[in-house]
PDB file of C-alpha atoms in Angstrom:
ATOM      1  CA  MET A   9     329.565 -54.219 222.002  1.00 97.00           C
ATOM      2  CA  LEU A  10     329.920 -57.848 223.599  1.00 98.00           C
ATOM      3  CA  LEU A  11     333.169 -59.550 222.576  1.00 98.00           C
ATOM      4  CA  CYS A  12     332.182 -63.365 223.112  1.00 98.00           C
ATOM      5  CA  ASN A  13     334.202 -66.484 223.287  1.00 96.00           C
ATOM      6  CA  ILE A  14     331.461 -68.553 220.991  1.00 97.00           C
ATOM      7  CA  PRO A  15     331.419 -69.908 217.702  1.00 97.00           C
ATOM      8  CA  ARG A  16     328.535 -68.841 215.533  1.00 98.00           C
ATOM      9  CA  GLU A  17     327.149 -72.387 215.786  1.00 98.00           C
ATOM     10  CA  GLY A  18     326.608 -71.716 219.304  1.00 98.00           C
ATOM     11  CA  LEU A  19     325.371 -68.067 218.859  1.00 98.00           C
ATOM     12  CA  LEU A  20     322.500 -69.759 216.817  1.00 98.00           C
ATOM     13  CA  HIS A  21     321.240 -71.365 219.911  1.00 98.00           C
ATOM     14  CA  LEU A  22     320.638 -67.974 221.525  1.00 98.00           C
ATOM     15  CA  MET A  23     319.030 -66.314 218.361  1.00 98.00           C
ATOM     16  CA  PRO A  24     314.993 -65.818 218.282  1.00 95.00           C
ATOM     17  CA  LYS A  25     313.446 -68.801 217.046  1.00 95.00           C
ATOM     18  CA  GLU A  26     311.008 -69.595 214.289  1.00 95.00           C
ATOM     19  CA  GLY A  27     311.134 -66.193 212.294  1.00 96.00           C
ATOM     20  CA  GLU A  28     311.789 -65.572 208.904  1.00 98.00           C
ATOM     21  CA  ILE A  29     315.491 -65.370 208.003  1.00 98.00           C
ATOM     22  CA  ALA A  30     317.740 -64.914 204.976  1.00 98.00           C
ATOM     23  CA  GLU A  31     321.187 -66.056 204.043  1.00 98.00           C
ATOM     24  CA  ILE A  32     323.065 -64.438 201.835  1.00 98.00           C
ATOM     25  CA  GLY A  33     326.001 -66.936 200.436  1.00 97.00           C
ATOM     26  CA  THR A  34     325.069 -70.440 200.981  1.00 97.00           C
ATOM     27  CA  PHE A  35     327.837 -72.463 199.097  1.00 94.00           C
ATOM     28  CA  GLN A  36     327.052 -76.346 200.144  1.00 95.00           C
ATOM     29  CA  GLY A  37     324.359 -75.267 202.593  1.00 97.00           C
ATOM     30  CA  ASP A  38     326.311 -76.371 205.750  1.00 97.00           C
ATOM     31  CA  PHE A  39     325.839 -73.207 207.902  1.00 98.00           C
ATOM     32  CA  ALA A  40     322.173 -73.116 206.322  1.00 98.00           C
ATOM     33  CA  GLN A  41     321.457 -76.523 207.509  1.00 98.00           C
ATOM     34  CA  GLN A  42     322.502 -75.470 211.235  1.00 98.00           C
ATOM     35  CA  ILE A  43     320.242 -72.597 210.965  1.00 98.00           C
ATOM     36  CA  PHE A  44     317.418 -74.655 209.961  1.00 98.00           C
ATOM     37  CA  ASP A  45     318.139 -77.105 212.457  1.00 98.00           C
ATOM     38  CA  THR A  46     318.591 -74.942 215.387  1.00 98.00           C
ATOM     39  CA  VAL A  47     316.490 -71.829 214.786  1.00 97.00           C
ATOM     40  CA  SER A  48     313.439 -73.626 213.058  1.00 98.00           C
ATOM     41  CA  PRO A  49     312.789 -70.759 211.070  1.00 98.00           C
ATOM     42  CA  SER A  50     309.161 -70.502 209.612  1.00 98.00           C
ATOM     43  CA  LYS A  51     311.013 -69.734 206.492  1.00 98.00           C
ATOM     44  CA  LEU A  52     314.396 -69.677 205.429  1.00 98.00           C
ATOM     45  CA  HIS A  53     315.728 -67.849 202.256  1.00 98.00           C
ATOM     46  CA  LEU A  54     319.141 -68.988 200.919  1.00 98.00           C
ATOM     47  CA  ILE A  55     320.577 -66.587 198.320  1.00 98.00           C
ATOM     48  CA  ASP A  56     323.350 -67.657 196.123  1.00 97.00           C
ATOM     49  CA  PRO A  57     324.014 -67.317 192.322  1.00 94.00           C
ATOM     50  CA  TRP A  58     326.062 -70.560 192.455  1.00 92.00           C
ATOM     51  CA  SER A  59     327.684 -68.925 189.305  1.00 84.00           C
ATOM     52  CA  HIS A  60     331.278 -68.744 188.537  1.00 72.00           C
ATOM     53  CA  GLN A  61     332.295 -65.158 188.493  1.00 75.00           C
ATOM     54  CA  ASP A  62     335.297 -63.577 186.259  1.00 74.00           C
ATOM     55  CA  ARG A  63     335.566 -60.060 188.241  1.00 67.00           C
ATOM     56  CA  GLU A  64     338.843 -59.568 189.322  1.00 67.00           C
ATOM     57  CA  ASP A  65     338.279 -58.745 192.899  1.00 63.00           C
ATOM     58  CA  TYR A  66     336.598 -62.568 193.304  1.00 66.00           C
ATOM     59  CA  GLN A  67     339.466 -64.505 191.920  1.00 58.00           C
ATOM     60  CA  GLU A  68     341.256 -64.859 195.263  1.00 65.00           C
ATOM     61  CA  ASP A  69     338.018 -66.222 196.934  1.00 67.00           C
ATOM     62  CA  ARG A  70     337.874 -70.157 197.590  1.00 69.00           C
ATOM     63  CA  ALA A  71     334.339 -70.161 197.104  1.00 73.00           C
ATOM     64  CA  ASN A  72     334.912 -69.103 193.327  1.00 72.00           C
ATOM     65  CA  LEU A  73     334.527 -72.509 191.644  1.00 73.00           C
ATOM     66  CA  SER A  74     334.157 -73.311 188.204  1.00 82.00           C
ATOM     67  CA  GLN A  75     330.474 -73.459 186.828  1.00 76.00           C
ATOM     68  CA  GLU A  76     330.721 -77.562 187.206  1.00 88.00           C
ATOM     69  CA  GLY A  77     331.502 -76.718 190.996  1.00 84.00           C
ATOM     70  CA  HIS A  78     328.831 -74.431 191.728  1.00 84.00           C
ATOM     71  CA  ASN A  79     326.144 -76.459 189.649  1.00 93.00           C
ATOM     72  CA  ALA A  80     327.484 -79.443 191.766  1.00 95.00           C
ATOM     73  CA  ASN A  81     326.759 -77.314 194.977  1.00 95.00           C
ATOM     74  CA  TYR A  82     323.535 -76.146 193.952  1.00 97.00           C
ATOM     75  CA  ALA A  83     322.169 -79.479 193.384  1.00 97.00           C
ATOM     76  CA  GLN A  84     323.561 -80.794 196.717  1.00 97.00           C
ATOM     77  CA  VAL A  85     321.612 -77.841 198.607  1.00 98.00           C
ATOM     78  CA  VAL A  86     318.752 -78.643 196.576  1.00 98.00           C
ATOM     79  CA  LYS A  87     318.825 -82.463 197.861  1.00 98.00           C
ATOM     80  CA  ARG A  88     319.596 -81.611 201.504  1.00 97.00           C
ATOM     81  CA  PHE A  89     316.713 -79.340 201.636  1.00 98.00           C
ATOM     82  CA  ALA A  90     314.111 -81.374 199.349  1.00 98.00           C
ATOM     83  CA  PRO A  91     311.335 -81.913 201.893  1.00 98.00           C
ATOM     84  CA  ALA A  92     311.698 -78.398 203.578  1.00 98.00           C
ATOM     85  CA  ILE A  93     311.446 -76.887 200.077  1.00 98.00           C
ATOM     86  CA  LYS A  94     308.465 -78.705 199.117  1.00 98.00           C
ATOM     87  CA  GLU A  95     306.819 -77.390 202.399  1.00 98.00           C
ATOM     88  CA  GLN A  96     308.048 -74.053 201.255  1.00 97.00           C
ATOM     89  CA  LYS A  97     309.893 -73.751 204.299  1.00 98.00           C
ATOM     90  CA  VAL A  98     313.311 -73.201 202.491  1.00 98.00           C
ATOM     91  CA  LEU A  99     313.118 -71.286 199.536  1.00 98.00           C
ATOM     92  CA  LEU A 100     316.108 -71.011 197.036  1.00 98.00           C
ATOM     93  CA  HIS A 101     316.946 -67.601 195.139  1.00 98.00           C
ATOM     94  CA  ARG A 102     319.574 -68.368 192.703  1.00 97.00           C
ATOM     95  CA  ALA A 103     320.637 -64.861 191.846  1.00 96.00           C
ATOM     96  CA  PHE A 104     322.828 -62.336 193.079  1.00 95.00           C
ATOM     97  CA  SER A 105     321.883 -60.710 196.591  1.00 97.00           C
ATOM     98  CA  SER A 106     321.309 -57.178 194.748  1.00 95.00           C
ATOM     99  CA  MET A 107     319.070 -58.616 192.273  1.00 95.00           C
ATOM    100  CA  THR A 108     317.120 -60.463 195.082  1.00 97.00           C
ATOM    101  CA  ALA A 109     316.610 -57.891 197.560  1.00 97.00           C
ATOM    102  CA  SER A 110     313.558 -56.112 195.840  1.00 95.00           C
ATOM    103  CA  ALA A 111     311.828 -59.704 196.135  1.00 94.00           C
ATOM    104  CA  PHE A 112     311.342 -58.903 199.743  1.00 98.00           C
ATOM    105  CA  ASP A 113     309.047 -56.624 201.484  1.00 98.00           C
ATOM    106  CA  ASP A 114     310.371 -54.100 203.926  1.00 98.00           C
ATOM    107  CA  GLY A 115     310.246 -55.077 207.374  1.00 98.00           C
ATOM    108  CA  SER A 116     309.657 -58.791 206.418  1.00 98.00           C
ATOM    109  CA  LEU A 117     312.885 -60.787 207.692  1.00 98.00           C
ATOM    110  CA  ASP A 118     313.533 -61.287 211.340  1.00 98.00           C
ATOM    111  CA  TRP A 119     317.197 -61.399 210.638  1.00 98.00           C
ATOM    112  CA  VAL A 120     319.488 -61.780 207.782  1.00 98.00           C
ATOM    113  CA  TYR A 121     323.018 -63.532 207.733  1.00 98.00           C
ATOM    114  CA  ILE A 122     325.420 -61.993 205.225  1.00 98.00           C
ATOM    115  CA  ASP A 123     328.273 -64.381 203.879  1.00 97.00           C
ATOM    116  CA  GLY A 124     328.546 -63.689 200.283  1.00 95.00           C
ATOM    117  CA  LEU A 125     330.820 -61.556 198.411  1.00 92.00           C
ATOM    118  CA  HIS A 126     333.573 -60.496 201.057  1.00 92.00           C
ATOM    119  CA  THR A 127     334.827 -57.355 199.365  1.00 92.00           C
ATOM    120  CA  TYR A 128     334.099 -53.854 200.669  1.00 95.00           C
ATOM    121  CA  GLU A 129     331.978 -53.164 198.030  1.00 95.00           C
ATOM    122  CA  GLY A 130     330.264 -56.351 198.327  1.00 95.00           C
ATOM    123  CA  VAL A 131     329.440 -56.238 202.219  1.00 97.00           C
ATOM    124  CA  ARG A 132     328.551 -52.433 201.649  1.00 98.00           C
ATOM    125  CA  ASP A 133     325.995 -53.358 199.271  1.00 98.00           C
ATOM    126  CA  ASP A 134     324.410 -56.323 201.088  1.00 98.00           C
ATOM    127  CA  LEU A 135     324.155 -53.881 204.271  1.00 98.00           C
ATOM    128  CA  HIS A 136     322.324 -51.326 202.402  1.00 98.00           C
ATOM    129  CA  ASP A 137     320.304 -53.392 200.234  1.00 98.00           C
ATOM    130  CA  TYR A 138     318.805 -55.576 202.966  1.00 98.00           C
ATOM    131  CA  GLN A 139     318.532 -53.319 206.060  1.00 98.00           C
ATOM    132  CA  SER A 140     315.224 -52.217 205.263  1.00 98.00           C
ATOM    133  CA  LYS A 141     314.082 -55.590 204.732  1.00 98.00           C
ATOM    134  CA  VAL A 142     314.792 -56.301 208.673  1.00 98.00           C
ATOM    135  CA  LYS A 143     311.865 -55.994 210.851  1.00 98.00           C
ATOM    136  CA  SER A 144     312.353 -52.865 213.512  1.00 95.00           C
ATOM    137  CA  GLY A 145     313.742 -55.459 216.359  1.00 96.00           C
ATOM    138  CA  GLY A 146     315.241 -57.547 213.970  1.00 98.00           C
ATOM    139  CA  PHE A 147     319.010 -58.266 213.559  1.00 98.00           C
ATOM    140  CA  ILE A 148     321.986 -58.299 210.812  1.00 98.00           C
ATOM    141  CA  LEU A 149     324.446 -60.929 211.379  1.00 98.00           C
ATOM    142  CA  GLY A 150     327.399 -61.811 209.185  1.00 98.00           C
ATOM    143  CA  HIS A 151     330.428 -63.770 208.904  1.00 98.00           C
ATOM    144  CA  ASP A 152     334.284 -63.188 208.452  1.00 96.00           C
ATOM    145  CA  TYR A 153     334.474 -59.947 210.449  1.00 97.00           C
ATOM    146  CA  THR A 154     338.313 -60.305 210.164  1.00 95.00           C
ATOM    147  CA  ASN A 155     341.509 -58.244 209.055  1.00 93.00           C
ATOM    148  CA  ASN A 156     343.780 -60.960 209.867  1.00 89.00           C
ATOM    149  CA  VAL A 157     346.224 -61.070 207.064  1.00 77.00           C
ATOM    150  CA  GLY A 158     346.566 -64.692 207.210  1.00 72.00           C
ATOM    151  CA  VAL A 159     342.833 -65.046 206.499  1.00 74.00           C
ATOM    152  CA  ALA A 160     341.391 -62.256 204.951  1.00 71.00           C
ATOM    153  CA  SER A 161     344.105 -60.634 202.598  1.00 71.00           C
ATOM    154  CA  HIS A 162     341.537 -59.510 200.027  1.00 81.00           C
ATOM    155  CA  TYR A 163     338.529 -59.073 202.400  1.00 92.00           C
ATOM    156  CA  GLY A 164     336.899 -55.744 203.190  1.00 94.00           C
ATOM    157  CA  VAL A 165     334.279 -56.671 205.697  1.00 96.00           C
ATOM    158  CA  VAL A 166     335.608 -55.063 208.762  1.00 96.00           C
ATOM    159  CA  GLU A 167     335.901 -51.727 206.786  1.00 96.00           C
ATOM    160  CA  ALA A 168     332.460 -52.068 205.330  1.00 97.00           C
ATOM    161  CA  VAL A 169     330.455 -52.853 208.585  1.00 98.00           C
ATOM    162  CA  ASN A 170     332.354 -50.197 210.623  1.00 97.00           C
ATOM    163  CA  GLU A 171     331.253 -47.664 207.807  1.00 97.00           C
ATOM    164  CA  PHE A 172     327.707 -49.040 207.875  1.00 98.00           C
ATOM    165  CA  VAL A 173     327.572 -48.498 212.004  1.00 97.00           C
ATOM    166  CA  ARG A 174     329.046 -45.210 211.679  1.00 96.00           C
ATOM    167  CA  ASP A 175     326.802 -44.078 208.841  1.00 97.00           C
ATOM    168  CA  THR A 176     323.579 -45.359 209.838  1.00 97.00           C
ATOM    169  CA  GLU A 177     321.184 -46.008 213.136  1.00 97.00           C
ATOM    170  CA  TRP A 178     322.640 -49.542 213.382  1.00 98.00           C
ATOM    171  CA  GLU A 179     325.003 -50.598 216.082  1.00 97.00           C
ATOM    172  CA  MET A 180     327.219 -53.395 216.824  1.00 97.00           C
ATOM    173  CA  ILE A 181     325.965 -55.344 219.891  1.00 98.00           C
ATOM    174  CA  ALA A 182     327.902 -58.442 219.587  1.00 98.00           C
ATOM    175  CA  LEU A 183     330.947 -60.135 218.010  1.00 98.00           C
ATOM    176  CA  THR A 184     332.109 -63.755 218.149  1.00 98.00           C
ATOM    177  CA  ASN A 185     335.877 -64.426 219.232  1.00 96.00           C
ATOM    178  CA  GLU A 186     336.913 -67.074 216.767  1.00 94.00           C
ATOM    179  CA  LEU A 187     339.025 -67.241 213.541  1.00 91.00           C
ATOM    180  CA  ALA A 188     336.175 -65.956 211.487  1.00 94.00           C
ATOM    181  CA  PRO A 189     334.261 -63.834 213.644  1.00 97.00           C
ATOM    182  CA  THR A 190     330.624 -63.322 213.340  1.00 98.00           C
ATOM    183  CA  PHE A 191     329.189 -59.534 213.872  1.00 98.00           C
ATOM    184  CA  VAL A 192     325.564 -59.002 214.997  1.00 98.00           C
ATOM    185  CA  LEU A 193     323.877 -55.911 214.458  1.00 98.00           C
ATOM    186  CA  HIS A 194     320.735 -54.166 215.824  1.00 98.00           C
ATOM    187  CA  ARG A 195     319.040 -50.804 215.375  1.00 98.00           C
ATOM    188  CA  ASN A 196     318.473 -50.225 219.157  1.00 97.00           C
ATOM    189  CA  PRO A 197     320.723 -51.900 221.723  1.00 96.00           C
ATOM    190  CA  ASP A 198     318.305 -50.884 224.395  1.00 96.00           C
ATOM    191  CA  SER A 199     315.175 -52.537 222.882  1.00 97.00           C
ATOM    192  CA  PRO A 200     313.877 -55.730 224.375  1.00 97.00           C
ATOM    193  CA  GLU A 201     314.910 -57.843 221.471  1.00 97.00           C
ATOM    194  CA  ALA A 202     318.460 -56.863 221.486  1.00 98.00           C
ATOM    195  CA  GLY A 203     318.487 -56.898 225.412  1.00 98.00           C
ATOM    196  CA  GLN A 204     317.162 -60.599 225.398  1.00 98.00           C
ATOM    197  CA  LEU A 205     320.186 -61.780 222.934  1.00 98.00           C
ATOM    198  CA  MET A 206     322.788 -59.857 225.110  1.00 98.00           C
ATOM    199  CA  ALA A 207     321.331 -61.201 228.484  1.00 98.00           C
ATOM    200  CA  ALA A 208     321.596 -64.810 226.989  1.00 98.00           C
ATOM    201  CA  LEU A 209     325.348 -64.014 225.724  1.00 98.00           C
ATOM    202  CA  VAL A 210     326.266 -62.854 229.253  1.00 98.00           C
ATOM    203  CA  TYR A 211     324.414 -65.721 231.097  1.00 98.00           C
ATOM    204  CA  ASN A 212     325.547 -68.347 228.742  1.00 98.00           C
ATOM    205  CA  VAL A 213     328.860 -67.560 227.672  1.00 98.00           C
ATOM    206  CA  PRO A 214     331.687 -67.418 230.074  1.00 97.00           C
ATOM    207  CA  GLY A 215     334.087 -64.439 229.875  1.00 96.00           C
ATOM    208  CA  VAL A 216     332.043 -62.262 228.011  1.00 98.00           C
ATOM    209  CA  VAL A 217     333.828 -58.388 227.796  1.00 97.00           C
ATOM    210  CA  GLU A 218     332.108 -55.416 226.776  1.00 97.00           C
ATOM    211  CA  VAL A 219     333.948 -53.302 224.735  1.00 96.00           C
ATOM    212  CA  ARG A 220     332.815 -49.455 224.531  1.00 93.00           C
ATOM    213  CA  ASP A 221     332.854 -46.969 221.545  1.00 91.00           C
ATOM    214  CA  PHE A 222     333.336 -49.714 219.204  1.00 92.00           C
ATOM    215  CA  PRO A 223     334.183 -49.484 216.414  1.00 90.00           C
ATOM    216  CA  GLU A 224     335.799 -46.201 216.876  1.00 88.00           C
ATOM    217  CA  ARG A 225     338.504 -47.756 219.147  1.00 82.00           C
ATOM    218  CA  GLY A 226     339.672 -49.598 215.958  1.00 87.00           C
ATOM    219  CA  PHE A 227     340.041 -53.386 215.262  1.00 92.00           C
ATOM    220  CA  GLN A 228     342.784 -55.527 214.446  1.00 92.00           C
ATOM    221  CA  HIS A 229     342.421 -59.565 214.268  1.00 93.00           C
ATOM    222  CA  LYS A 230     346.107 -60.592 215.249  1.00 90.00           C
ATOM    223  CA  THR A 231     347.647 -64.053 215.109  1.00 87.00           C
ATOM    224  CA  TRP A 232     350.255 -65.078 217.794  1.00 89.00           C
ATOM    225  CA  SER A 233     352.538 -67.762 216.430  1.00 87.00           C
ATOM    226  CA  PHE A 234     354.047 -70.578 218.856  1.00 92.00           C
ATOM    227  CA  GLY A 235     356.156 -72.261 215.919  1.00 88.00           C
ATOM    228  CA  GLY A 236     355.825 -75.824 214.972  1.00 88.00           C
ATOM    229  CA  GLY A 237     352.854 -74.663 212.564  1.00 85.00           C
ATOM    230  CA  LYS A 238     350.707 -73.564 216.084  1.00 89.00           C
ATOM    231  CA  TYR A 239     349.195 -70.433 216.132  1.00 85.00           C
ATOM    232  CA  ARG A 240     346.118 -68.539 217.952  1.00 87.00           C
ATOM    233  CA  PRO A 241     344.112 -65.691 216.503  1.00 86.00           C
ATOM    234  CA  PHE A 242     343.154 -63.099 218.817  1.00 91.00           C
ATOM    235  CA  ILE A 243     341.308 -59.991 218.911  1.00 93.00           C
ATOM    236  CA  SER A 244     342.916 -56.508 219.752  1.00 93.00           C
ATOM    237  CA  VAL A 245     340.472 -53.394 220.438  1.00 90.00           C
TER     238      VAL A 245
END
C-alpha cells in the first residue's frame, strides 16, 4: 500500500479518465463537480437519498440535515449539473445506495467513490453491494478512512474497509495522507490498471511511502497538538 501526501482532489488527476463512475453520497455536489471537471467521465452517477434520517446511528453526522436542507441540496445539485443531466452525462439516483445497486449491471463501472453513511454497517454494505458492479480492472475508492477521535468518533470506515480487504480479493493499494484520507482498492495490484495508478503516484507525489502487510499492521490516525489551537494529524501504522 502506498501512503501518499496528496489530497483527494489531487488524486483525481491521476485516476483513469472518461470512464463510467458512481459517487455514493453527494450532498451539495462539490466533490462530484471536481470528479466531473477533472476526470471527464462518460457517465457520472450521483447516488444520495437527500433525505433526513431518524436512525440512531446517524444522529451525530453533520450531513443529516432537516428534510428542507436536503431538498435544498438536491435542488442545488440539479441546478449545477443541469446541462450534463440533459445530456445524460450526469444521472441522479435519489435513493439509498442499497436500493440503487441493482440498477447497475455487473462490471459496468470503472470506479466507485464511497462517501455515504460512515458507520461500519453502512460502509460494509456499500463495499459488498458495489464490488461486483466494478469492472475487473476497476477501482473502489472511499472517503474518511480515519479513526481520529477528533474527527470520527462515530465512524466505522476503517473497520469496515479493513474487514473487506481481509475477507475478499480486494487489496488496499493507496491511501491519501490528509485529515480525511481517501482509500483506493483494487482486485489485483499487479494488474496494468493498478500499476499505472501506483506508478503515477510515485512519479508525481513527493515522499510516497510503501507500507507492507497493510492493514494487518494496524492503523491509527493520530493528532499532535501544538497549543493555541494548532494541530497536525498524522498516520501511524
